[in-house]
Amino acid sequence: MAEVPEVEIIVRDLCEAVVGRAIGAVDVLLPASVLFPPPTEYAALLAGRAVLDADRRAKYILMSLTGDLLLSVHFMLWGTLKLVPSAQAVAAETLVIYHLDGGDDLRFLDKLGYARTALADPITLAQRLDLDSLGPEALEEGFNAEMLARQISHRRGVLKTLLLNQRVLAGLGNRDADESLWQAGLDPRRTATSLSSEVIERLADSIVRVLNEGIALRGTQRDLFGRLGRALHRRDVFERTGEPCPRCGTPITRTRIGSRNTHFCPNCQR
DNA sequence: CGCTACCTGGGT
DNA sequence: ACCCAGGTAGCG
């Protein structure tokens, strides 16, 4: 599943292997609800455009195209992009096929069907995705403890829920939130208003470290070329319920916070 | 700010 | 036959 490291890896791969190429025909294979605008218009608008750049905002992939168009792809829980030879068999969960020049396909897949893509001019797309409401990027130059404090310390919700809110901070998914809170030694059930500036500094450092490590290991899933990342088993608490905390040996606990699975050490996260 | 719906493949 | 999933929009 896709959190920021996985999305970032795909974006880097797109820059390497798709930027500079032209999109020919586009096949929309699955329901119109996945797309904006509707399939016929979507495909017609894309045909013949070249990909100029690929970028990421929160968990949105943004590809700029010739003719001042922006193409967004969001993986939600299970979506992904693959670059494969056109001759390769089409998997059942394929949502959209973008035929590229040179005989390759960029394929957008999702076995769950939550993933989304949209295409519009940059202003319209930003409005549609509400990109301007997103919080600062945890991985952007200049993200630091002061910035994190400004975003969370006056808010009343539960700490973990705040960290997952992309309008508060753009960058954390469920796994990376659990890992960051463990590294910082913080109980995910705490309130943000109770955190000292020293603790917020520790948390900001942990967040950046967890995300950068995920990227360095090339994420937890397959990249654009189908190569598996090495981050899946590199975790301290996520999906380690009952196993010993790497820091103190206490069994890891799982609970629900804001209807999300939450893994933490009941002894050393306070 | 918290909760639920969205939807299907895979695990129990 | 359940039940669940690493995300988000939209509602109360």
PDB file of C-alpha atoms (C1' of nucleotides) in Angstrom:
ATOM      1  CA  MET A   1       0.000   0.000   0.000  1.00  0.00           C
ATOM      2  CA  ALA A   2       1.071   3.500  -0.668  1.00  0.00           C
ATOM      3  CA  GLU A   3       2.384   6.051   1.763  1.00  0.00           C
ATOM      4  CA  VAL A   4       4.695   8.907   0.907  1.00  0.00           C
ATOM      5  CA  PRO A   5       7.899   6.854   0.399  1.00  0.00           C
ATOM      6  CA  GLU A   6       6.114   4.572  -2.074  1.00  0.00           C
ATOM      7  CA  VAL A   7       4.618   7.530  -3.949  1.00  0.00           C
ATOM      8  CA  GLU A   8       7.958   9.328  -3.969  1.00  0.00           C
ATOM      9  CA  ILE A   9       9.726   6.299  -5.469  1.00  0.00           C
ATOM     10  CA  ILE A  10       7.160   6.085  -8.258  1.00  0.00           C
ATOM     11  CA  VAL A  11       7.572   9.809  -8.930  1.00  0.00           C
ATOM     12  CA  ARG A  12      11.345   9.431  -9.196  1.00  0.00           C
ATOM     13  CA  ASP A  13      10.907   6.475 -11.538  1.00  0.00           C
ATOM     14  CA  LEU A  14       8.486   8.501 -13.652  1.00  0.00           C
ATOM     15  CA  CYS A  15      11.072  11.266 -13.917  1.00  0.00           C
ATOM     16  CA  GLU A  16      13.616   8.717 -15.056  1.00  0.00           C
ATOM     17  CA  ALA A  17      11.543   6.705 -17.506  1.00  0.00           C
ATOM     18  CA  VAL A  18       8.388   8.586 -18.505  1.00  0.00           C
ATOM     19  CA  VAL A  19       9.208  12.301 -18.453  1.00  0.00           C
ATOM     20  CA  GLY A  20      10.074  13.375 -21.979  1.00  0.00           C
ATOM     21  CA  ARG A  21       7.883  10.762 -23.608  1.00  0.00           C
ATOM     22  CA  ALA A  22       4.586  11.214 -25.416  1.00  0.00           C
ATOM     23  CA  ILE A  23       1.260   9.622 -24.557  1.00  0.00           C
ATOM     24  CA  GLY A  24      -0.584   8.111 -27.506  1.00  0.00           C
ATOM     25  CA  ALA A  25      -3.892   6.355 -27.051  1.00  0.00           C
ATOM     26  CA  VAL A  26      -5.395   5.951 -23.591  1.00  0.00           C
ATOM     27  CA  ASP A  27      -7.650   3.034 -22.669  1.00  0.00           C
ATOM     28  CA  VAL A  28     -10.013   3.512 -19.760  1.00  0.00           C
ATOM     29  CA  LEU A  29     -10.927   0.049 -18.561  1.00  0.00           C
ATOM     30  CA  LEU A  30     -12.778   0.628 -15.352  1.00  0.00           C
ATOM     31  CA  PRO A  31     -15.574   2.754 -13.947  1.00  0.00           C
ATOM     32  CA  ALA A  32     -15.965   6.419 -14.691  1.00  0.00           C
ATOM     33  CA  SER A  33     -15.925   7.170 -10.956  1.00  0.00           C
ATOM     34  CA  VAL A  34     -12.163   6.650 -11.027  1.00  0.00           C
ATOM     35  CA  LEU A  35     -11.701   9.521 -13.451  1.00  0.00           C
ATOM     36  CA  PHE A  36     -12.193  13.198 -13.958  1.00  0.00           C
ATOM     37  CA  PRO A  37     -13.298  14.199 -16.541  1.00  0.00           C
ATOM     38  CA  PRO A  38     -15.382  11.299 -17.938  1.00  0.00           C
ATOM     39  CA  PRO A  39     -13.500   8.609 -19.905  1.00  0.00           C
ATOM     40  CA  THR A  40     -14.023   9.852 -23.461  1.00  0.00           C
ATOM     41  CA  GLU A  41     -12.942  13.391 -22.661  1.00  0.00           C
ATOM     42  CA  TYR A  42     -10.101  12.188 -20.435  1.00  0.00           C
ATOM     43  CA  ALA A  43      -8.653   9.990 -23.168  1.00  0.00           C
ATOM     44  CA  ALA A  44      -9.133  12.598 -25.890  1.00  0.00           C
ATOM     45  CA  LEU A  45      -7.456  15.314 -23.820  1.00  0.00           C
ATOM     46  CA  LEU A  46      -4.428  13.124 -23.132  1.00  0.00           C
ATOM     47  CA  ALA A  47      -3.772  11.792 -26.624  1.00  0.00           C
ATOM     48  CA  GLY A  48      -0.639  13.253 -28.149  1.00  0.00           C
ATOM     49  CA  ARG A  49       0.602  15.094 -25.037  1.00  0.00           C
ATOM     50  CA  ALA A  50       4.151  14.765 -23.822  1.00  0.00           C
ATOM     51  CA  VAL A  51       5.003  14.387 -20.134  1.00  0.00           C
ATOM     52  CA  LEU A  52       7.122  17.349 -19.071  1.00  0.00           C
ATOM     53  CA  ASP A  53       7.596  16.641 -15.385  1.00  0.00           C
ATOM     54  CA  ALA A  54       6.484  14.443 -12.493  1.00  0.00           C
ATOM     55  CA  ASP A  55       6.123  15.699  -8.946  1.00  0.00           C
ATOM     56  CA  ARG A  56       4.388  14.879  -5.670  1.00  0.00           C
ATOM     57  CA  ARG A  57       2.167  16.885  -3.325  1.00  0.00           C
ATOM     58  CA  ALA A  58       1.203  14.896  -0.203  1.00  0.00           C
ATOM     59  CA  LYS A  59       0.245  11.512  -1.721  1.00  0.00           C
ATOM     60  CA  TYR A  60      -0.805  12.964  -5.067  1.00  0.00           C
ATOM     61  CA  ILE A  61       1.355  12.296  -8.119  1.00  0.00           C
ATOM     62  CA  LEU A  62       1.245  15.304 -10.433  1.00  0.00           C
ATOM     63  CA  MET A  63       2.464  15.055 -14.007  1.00  0.00           C
ATOM     64  CA  SER A  64       2.625  18.215 -16.080  1.00  0.00           C
ATOM     65  CA  LEU A  65       1.852  17.756 -19.731  1.00  0.00           C
ATOM     66  CA  THR A  66       2.260  19.837 -22.852  1.00  0.00           C
ATOM     67  CA  GLY A  67      -0.606  22.250 -23.414  1.00  0.00           C
ATOM     68  CA  ASP A  68      -0.718  23.409 -19.772  1.00  0.00           C
ATOM     69  CA  LEU A  69      -2.444  20.313 -18.455  1.00  0.00           C
ATOM     70  CA  LEU A  70      -1.834  18.608 -15.138  1.00  0.00           C
ATOM     71  CA  LEU A  71      -2.506  14.898 -14.615  1.00  0.00           C
ATOM     72  CA  SER A  72      -3.005  13.694 -11.050  1.00  0.00           C
ATOM     73  CA  VAL A  73      -2.888  10.123  -9.769  1.00  0.00           C
ATOM     74  CA  HIS A  74      -3.734   9.101  -6.223  1.00  0.00           C
ATOM     75  CA  PHE A  75      -3.179   5.498  -5.110  1.00  0.00           C
ATOM     76  CA  MET A  76      -5.420   5.566  -2.027  1.00  0.00           C
ATOM     77  CA  LEU A  77      -4.942   2.163  -0.333  1.00  0.00           C
ATOM     78  CA  TRP A  78      -3.923  -0.245  -3.081  1.00  0.00           C
ATOM     79  CA  GLY A  79      -3.315   1.653  -6.304  1.00  0.00           C
ATOM     80  CA  THR A  80      -0.069   1.638  -8.240  1.00  0.00           C
ATOM     81  CA  LEU A  81       1.552   2.517 -11.564  1.00  0.00           C
ATOM     82  CA  LYS A  82       3.595   0.105 -13.684  1.00  0.00           C
ATOM     83  CA  LEU A  83       5.677   0.628 -16.773  1.00  0.00           C
ATOM     84  CA  VAL A  84       5.546  -2.481 -18.955  1.00  0.00           C
ATOM     85  CA  PRO A  85       5.958  -3.484 -22.597  1.00  0.00           C
ATOM     86  CA  SER A  86       2.648  -3.041 -24.448  1.00  0.00           C
ATOM     87  CA  ALA A  87       2.618  -6.735 -25.261  1.00  0.00           C
ATOM     88  CA  GLN A  88       2.363  -7.744 -21.616  1.00  0.00           C
ATOM     89  CA  ALA A  89      -0.969  -9.268 -20.556  1.00  0.00           C
ATOM     90  CA  VAL A  90      -3.376  -6.801 -18.958  1.00  0.00           C
ATOM     91  CA  ALA A  91      -4.117  -7.582 -15.313  1.00  0.00           C
ATOM     92  CA  ALA A  92      -7.741  -7.651 -14.192  1.00  0.00           C
ATOM     93  CA  GLU A  93      -7.280  -4.748 -11.793  1.00  0.00           C
ATOM     94  CA  THR A  94      -6.048  -2.380 -14.523  1.00  0.00           C
ATOM     95  CA  LEU A  95      -7.928   0.921 -14.447  1.00  0.00           C
ATOM     96  CA  VAL A  96      -6.229   2.907 -17.201  1.00  0.00           C
ATOM     97  CA  ILE A  97      -3.595   2.169 -19.849  1.00  0.00           C
ATOM     98  CA  TYR A  98      -1.537   5.077 -21.157  1.00  0.00           C
ATOM     99  CA  HIS A  99       0.225   3.924 -24.329  1.00  0.00           C
ATOM    100  CA  LEU A 100       3.591   5.644 -24.574  1.00  0.00           C
ATOM    101  CA  ASP A 101       5.780   6.188 -27.585  1.00  0.00           C
ATOM    102  CA  GLY A 102       8.435   3.505 -27.911  1.00  0.00           C
ATOM    103  CA  GLY A 103       6.131   0.545 -27.279  1.00  0.00           C
ATOM    104  CA  ASP A 104       5.639   0.744 -23.518  1.00  0.00           C
ATOM    105  CA  ASP A 105       2.503   1.181 -21.459  1.00  0.00           C
ATOM    106  CA  LEU A 106       2.132   3.135 -18.302  1.00  0.00           C
ATOM    107  CA  ARG A 107      -0.583   1.209 -16.438  1.00  0.00           C
ATOM    108  CA  PHE A 108      -2.655   2.423 -13.510  1.00  0.00           C
ATOM    109  CA  LEU A 109      -3.856  -0.471 -11.379  1.00  0.00           C
ATOM    110  CA  ASP A 110      -5.910  -0.872  -8.236  1.00  0.00           C
ATOM    111  CA  LYS A 111      -7.463  -4.057  -6.918  1.00  0.00           C
ATOM    112  CA  LEU A 112      -9.727  -2.151  -4.546  1.00  0.00           C
ATOM    113  CA  GLY A 113     -10.996   0.571  -6.839  1.00  0.00           C
ATOM    114  CA  TYR A 114     -10.476   3.567  -4.538  1.00  0.00           C
ATOM    115  CA  ALA A 115      -7.616   5.022  -6.549  1.00  0.00           C
ATOM    116  CA  ARG A 116      -8.331   8.148  -8.565  1.00  0.00           C
ATOM    117  CA  THR A 117      -6.948  10.166 -11.432  1.00  0.00           C
ATOM    118  CA  ALA A 118      -7.889  13.607 -12.699  1.00  0.00           C
ATOM    119  CA  LEU A 119      -6.855  15.777 -15.605  1.00  0.00           C
ATOM    120  CA  ALA A 120      -7.295  19.525 -15.962  1.00  0.00           C
ATOM    121  CA  ASP A 121      -5.428  22.787 -16.225  1.00  0.00           C
ATOM    122  CA  PRO A 122      -3.337  23.454 -13.105  1.00  0.00           C
ATOM    123  CA  ILE A 123      -5.766  25.943 -11.527  1.00  0.00           C
ATOM    124  CA  THR A 124      -8.813  23.743 -11.976  1.00  0.00           C
ATOM    125  CA  LEU A 125      -6.957  20.671 -10.755  1.00  0.00           C
ATOM    126  CA  ALA A 126      -5.648  22.461  -7.656  1.00  0.00           C
ATOM    127  CA  GLN A 127      -9.208  23.500  -6.838  1.00  0.00           C
ATOM    128  CA  ARG A 128     -10.632  20.072  -7.481  1.00  0.00           C
ATOM    129  CA  LEU A 129      -8.043  18.318  -5.283  1.00  0.00           C
ATOM    130  CA  ASP A 130      -7.976  21.193  -2.803  1.00  0.00           C
ATOM    131  CA  LEU A 131      -4.181  21.226  -3.007  1.00  0.00           C
ATOM    132  CA  ASP A 132      -3.938  24.651  -1.401  1.00  0.00           C
ATOM    133  CA  SER A 133      -5.444  23.312   1.818  1.00  0.00           C
ATOM    134  CA  LEU A 134      -2.676  20.765   2.319  1.00  0.00           C
ATOM    135  CA  GLY A 135      -0.256  21.317   5.171  1.00  0.00           C
ATOM    136  CA  PRO A 136       3.497  21.746   4.782  1.00  0.00           C
ATOM    137  CA  GLU A 137       5.436  18.814   3.354  1.00  0.00           C
ATOM    138  CA  ALA A 138       7.377  16.921   6.007  1.00  0.00           C
ATOM    139  CA  LEU A 139      10.111  16.372   3.424  1.00  0.00           C
ATOM    140  CA  GLU A 140      10.319  19.921   2.122  1.00  0.00           C
ATOM    141  CA  GLU A 141      13.346  22.099   2.723  1.00  0.00           C
ATOM    142  CA  GLY A 142      12.688  24.076   5.877  1.00  0.00           C
ATOM    143  CA  PHE A 143      10.378  21.639   7.639  1.00  0.00           C
ATOM    144  CA  ASN A 144      11.401  21.696  11.293  1.00  0.00           C
ATOM    145  CA  ALA A 145      10.141  21.596  14.869  1.00  0.00           C
ATOM    146  CA  GLU A 146       8.857  25.174  14.793  1.00  0.00           C
ATOM    147  CA  MET A 147       6.802  24.426  11.715  1.00  0.00           C
ATOM    148  CA  LEU A 148       5.430  21.221  13.254  1.00  0.00           C
ATOM    149  CA  ALA A 149       4.589  23.067  16.473  1.00  0.00           C
ATOM    150  CA  ARG A 150       2.761  25.754  14.530  1.00  0.00           C
ATOM    151  CA  GLN A 151       0.702  23.055  12.808  1.00  0.00           C
ATOM    152  CA  ILE A 152      -0.243  20.869  15.764  1.00  0.00           C
ATOM    153  CA  SER A 153       0.262  22.500  19.143  1.00  0.00           C
ATOM    154  CA  HIS A 154      -2.968  24.522  19.114  1.00  0.00           C
ATOM    155  CA  ARG A 155      -5.170  21.702  17.827  1.00  0.00           C
ATOM    156  CA  ARG A 156      -7.363  19.692  20.137  1.00  0.00           C
ATOM    157  CA  GLY A 157      -7.469  16.231  18.550  1.00  0.00           C
ATOM    158  CA  VAL A 158      -5.554  13.060  19.333  1.00  0.00           C
ATOM    159  CA  LEU A 159      -1.904  13.287  18.297  1.00  0.00           C
ATOM    160  CA  LYS A 160      -1.874  10.409  15.825  1.00  0.00           C
ATOM    161  CA  THR A 161      -5.067  11.553  14.130  1.00  0.00           C
ATOM    162  CA  LEU A 162      -3.552  15.010  13.679  1.00  0.00           C
ATOM    163  CA  LEU A 163      -0.402  13.551  12.152  1.00  0.00           C
ATOM    164  CA  LEU A 164      -2.466  11.639   9.598  1.00  0.00           C
ATOM    165  CA  ASN A 165      -4.407  14.734   8.574  1.00  0.00           C
ATOM    166  CA  GLN A 166      -2.763  15.933   5.347  1.00  0.00           C
ATOM    167  CA  ARG A 167      -4.153  19.431   5.921  1.00  0.00           C
ATOM    168  CA  VAL A 168      -2.129  19.587   9.116  1.00  0.00           C
ATOM    169  CA  LEU A 169       1.028  17.909   7.811  1.00  0.00           C
ATOM    170  CA  ALA A 170       1.495  16.449   4.337  1.00  0.00           C
ATOM    171  CA  GLY A 171       3.589  13.316   4.415  1.00  0.00           C
ATOM    172  CA  LEU A 172       2.545  10.709   6.944  1.00  0.00           C
ATOM    173  CA  GLY A 173       0.511   7.549   6.381  1.00  0.00           C
ATOM    174  CA  ASN A 174      -0.612   5.072   9.012  1.00  0.00           C
ATOM    175  CA  ARG A 175       2.564   3.012   9.100  1.00  0.00           C
ATOM    176  CA  ASP A 176       4.927   5.966   9.043  1.00  0.00           C
ATOM    177  CA  ALA A 177       2.900   7.721  11.759  1.00  0.00           C
ATOM    178  CA  ASP A 178       3.206   4.672  14.037  1.00  0.00           C
ATOM    179  CA  GLU A 179       6.918   4.363  13.305  1.00  0.00           C
ATOM    180  CA  SER A 180       7.551   8.078  13.890  1.00  0.00           C
ATOM    181  CA  LEU A 181       5.699   8.063  17.204  1.00  0.00           C
ATOM    182  CA  TRP A 182       7.684   5.018  18.322  1.00  0.00           C
ATOM    183  CA  GLN A 183      10.994   6.634  17.391  1.00  0.00           C
ATOM    184  CA  ALA A 184      10.021   9.765  19.284  1.00  0.00           C
ATOM    185  CA  GLY A 185       8.880   7.705  22.299  1.00  0.00           C
ATOM    186  CA  LEU A 186       5.419   9.264  22.171  1.00  0.00           C
ATOM    187  CA  ASP A 187       2.067   7.698  23.041  1.00  0.00           C
ATOM    188  CA  PRO A 188      -0.156   8.083  19.952  1.00  0.00           C
ATOM    189  CA  ARG A 189      -3.193   8.729  22.193  1.00  0.00           C
ATOM    190  CA  ARG A 190      -1.771  11.926  23.648  1.00  0.00           C
ATOM    191  CA  THR A 191      -3.097  15.346  22.784  1.00  0.00           C
ATOM    192  CA  ALA A 192      -0.887  17.655  20.763  1.00  0.00           C
ATOM    193  CA  THR A 193      -1.452  20.515  23.187  1.00  0.00           C
ATOM    194  CA  SER A 194       0.375  18.547  25.903  1.00  0.00           C
ATOM    195  CA  LEU A 195       3.679  18.385  23.999  1.00  0.00           C
ATOM    196  CA  SER A 196       6.700  20.441  25.054  1.00  0.00           C
ATOM    197  CA  SER A 197       8.860  22.042  22.404  1.00  0.00           C
ATOM    198  CA  GLU A 198      11.626  19.529  23.130  1.00  0.00           C
ATOM    199  CA  VAL A 199       9.230  16.677  22.446  1.00  0.00           C
ATOM    200  CA  ILE A 200       7.963  18.302  19.258  1.00  0.00           C
ATOM    201  CA  GLU A 201      11.548  18.625  18.106  1.00  0.00           C
ATOM    202  CA  ARG A 202      12.092  14.913  18.704  1.00  0.00           C
ATOM    203  CA  LEU A 203       8.907  14.140  16.784  1.00  0.00           C
ATOM    204  CA  ALA A 204       9.861  16.335  13.830  1.00  0.00           C
ATOM    205  CA  ASP A 205      13.254  14.621  13.628  1.00  0.00           C
ATOM    206  CA  SER A 206      11.639  11.185  13.831  1.00  0.00           C
ATOM    207  CA  ILE A 207       9.173  11.970  11.046  1.00  0.00           C
ATOM    208  CA  VAL A 208      11.916  13.109   8.679  1.00  0.00           C
ATOM    209  CA  ARG A 209      14.091  10.128   9.570  1.00  0.00           C
ATOM    210  CA  VAL A 210      11.292   7.591   9.014  1.00  0.00           C
ATOM    211  CA  LEU A 211      10.321   9.061   5.646  1.00  0.00           C
ATOM    212  CA  ASN A 212      13.890   9.337   4.410  1.00  0.00           C
ATOM    213  CA  GLU A 213      14.668   5.818   5.499  1.00  0.00           C
ATOM    214  CA  GLY A 214      11.589   4.528   3.679  1.00  0.00           C
ATOM    215  CA  ILE A 215      12.721   6.292   0.519  1.00  0.00           C
ATOM    216  CA  ALA A 216      16.318   5.092   0.892  1.00  0.00           C
ATOM    217  CA  LEU A 217      14.990   1.516   1.032  1.00  0.00           C
ATOM    218  CA  ARG A 218      12.783   2.286  -1.995  1.00  0.00           C
ATOM    219  CA  GLY A 219       9.495   1.861  -0.128  1.00  0.00           C
ATOM    220  CA  THR A 220       7.496  -1.163   0.933  1.00  0.00           C
ATOM    221  CA  GLN A 221       6.066  -2.123  -2.441  1.00  0.00           C
ATOM    222  CA  ARG A 222       7.025  -2.488  -6.087  1.00  0.00           C
ATOM    223  CA  ASP A 223       8.428   0.450  -8.012  1.00  0.00           C
ATOM    224  CA  LEU A 224       7.393   1.551 -11.511  1.00  0.00           C
ATOM    225  CA  PHE A 225       9.506  -1.237 -13.007  1.00  0.00           C
ATOM    226  CA  GLY A 226       8.167  -3.959 -10.714  1.00  0.00           C
ATOM    227  CA  ARG A 227      11.191  -4.138  -8.414  1.00  0.00           C
ATOM    228  CA  LEU A 228      10.294  -4.758  -4.779  1.00  0.00           C
ATOM    229  CA  GLY A 229      11.339  -2.137  -2.219  1.00  0.00           C
ATOM    230  CA  ARG A 230      13.204  -3.229   0.899  1.00  0.00           C
ATOM    231  CA  ALA A 231      11.297  -1.235   3.526  1.00  0.00           C
ATOM    232  CA  LEU A 232       8.464  -3.714   4.125  1.00  0.00           C
ATOM    233  CA  HIS A 233      10.153  -5.612   6.937  1.00  0.00           C
ATOM    234  CA  ARG A 234      12.111  -2.663   8.256  1.00  0.00           C
ATOM    235  CA  ARG A 235       9.766  -1.604  11.031  1.00  0.00           C
ATOM    236  CA  ASP A 236       9.805  -1.333  14.786  1.00  0.00           C
ATOM    237  CA  VAL A 237       6.104  -1.447  15.704  1.00  0.00           C
ATOM    238  CA  PHE A 238       3.851  -1.506  12.648  1.00  0.00           C
ATOM    239  CA  GLU A 239       2.166  -4.915  12.383  1.00  0.00           C
ATOM    240  CA  ARG A 240       4.417  -6.286  15.118  1.00  0.00           C
ATOM    241  CA  THR A 241       1.613  -6.802  17.647  1.00  0.00           C
ATOM    242  CA  GLY A 242       2.776  -9.032  20.509  1.00  0.00           C
ATOM    243  CA  GLU A 243       6.412  -8.972  19.412  1.00  0.00           C
ATOM    244  CA  PRO A 244       8.994  -7.323  21.675  1.00  0.00           C
ATOM    245  CA  CYS A 245       9.604  -3.595  21.455  1.00  0.00           C
ATOM    246  CA  PRO A 246      13.129  -3.194  20.004  1.00  0.00           C
ATOM    247  CA  ARG A 247      13.907  -0.616  22.703  1.00  0.00           C
ATOM    248  CA  CYS A 248      12.582  -2.189  25.908  1.00  0.00           C
ATOM    249  CA  GLY A 249      11.288  -5.668  25.076  1.00  0.00           C
ATOM    250  CA  THR A 250       7.692  -5.003  26.126  1.00  0.00           C
ATOM    251  CA  PRO A 251       5.168  -6.631  23.757  1.00  0.00           C
ATOM    252  CA  ILE A 252       3.834  -4.218  21.134  1.00  0.00           C
ATOM    253  CA  THR A 253       0.151  -3.345  21.579  1.00  0.00           C
ATOM    254  CA  ARG A 254      -2.401  -2.763  18.857  1.00  0.00           C
ATOM    255  CA  THR A 255      -5.408  -0.533  19.280  1.00  0.00           C
ATOM    256  CA  ARG A 256      -7.726   1.613  17.175  1.00  0.00           C
ATOM    257  CA  ILE A 257      -7.325   5.354  16.985  1.00  0.00           C
ATOM    258  CA  GLY A 258      -9.738   7.233  14.772  1.00  0.00           C
ATOM    259  CA  SER A 259     -10.705   3.886  13.214  1.00  0.00           C
ATOM    260  CA  ARG A 260      -7.096   3.251  12.162  1.00  0.00           C
ATOM    261  CA  ASN A 261      -4.941   0.387  13.397  1.00  0.00           C
ATOM    262  CA  THR A 262      -2.325   1.759  15.747  1.00  0.00           C
ATOM    263  CA  HIS A 263       0.747  -0.099  16.987  1.00  0.00           C
ATOM    264  CA  PHE A 264       2.834   1.135  19.894  1.00  0.00           C
ATOM    265  CA  CYS A 265       4.888   0.142  22.900  1.00  0.00           C
ATOM    266  CA  PRO A 266       2.814   0.652  26.059  1.00  0.00           C
ATOM    267  CA  ASN A 267       5.982   0.961  28.147  1.00  0.00           C
ATOM    268  CA  CYS A 268       8.340   3.331  26.385  1.00  0.00           C
ATOM    269  CA  GLN A 269       5.917   5.488  24.419  1.00  0.00           C
ATOM    270  CA  ARG A 270       4.593   8.086  26.856  1.00  0.00           C
TER     271      ARG A 270
ATOM    272  C1'  DC B   1     -13.138  17.078  15.159  1.00  0.00           C
ATOM    273  C1'  DG B   2     -14.727  12.065  14.735  1.00  0.00           C
ATOM    274  C1'  DC B   3     -17.104   8.712  12.127  1.00  0.00           C
ATOM    275  C1'  DT B   4     -18.572   6.304   8.113  1.00  0.00           C
ATOM    276  C1'  DA B   5     -18.799   5.065   3.292  1.00  0.00           C
ATOM    277  C1'  DC B   6     -16.340   4.006  -0.590  1.00  0.00           C
ATOM    278  C1'  DC B   7     -14.887  -1.214  -2.974  1.00  0.00           C
ATOM    279  C1'  DT B   8     -12.634  -5.713  -3.833  1.00  0.00           C
ATOM    280  C1'  DG B   9      -8.824  -9.310  -3.074  1.00  0.00           C
ATOM    281  C1'  DG B  10      -6.822 -11.843   0.246  1.00  0.00           C
ATOM    282  C1'  DG B  11      -6.389 -13.630   4.851  1.00  0.00           C
ATOM    283  C1'  DT B  12      -8.685 -16.123   8.853  1.00  0.00           C
TER     284       DT B  12
ATOM    285  C1'  DA C   1     -18.684 -16.795   5.462  1.00  0.00           C
ATOM    286  C1'  DC C   2     -16.800 -13.495   7.407  1.00  0.00           C
ATOM    287  C1'  DC C   3     -13.602  -9.440   8.152  1.00  0.00           C
ATOM    288  C1'  DC C   4     -10.069  -6.382   7.072  1.00  0.00           C
ATOM    289  C1'  DA C   5      -6.775  -3.055   4.477  1.00  0.00           C
ATOM    290  C1'  DG C   6      -0.907   1.628   4.864  1.00  0.00           C
ATOM    291  C1'  DG C   7      -6.603   6.901   2.381  1.00  0.00           C
ATOM    292  C1'  DT C   8      -9.788  10.433   1.935  1.00  0.00           C
ATOM    293  C1'  DA C   9     -14.328  13.109   1.234  1.00  0.00           C
ATOM    294  C1'  DG C  10     -18.206  14.263   3.277  1.00  0.00           C
ATOM    295  C1'  DC C  11     -21.257  14.315   6.831  1.00  0.00           C
ATOM    296  C1'  DG C  12     -23.038  15.424  11.619  1.00  0.00           C
TER     297       DG C  12
END
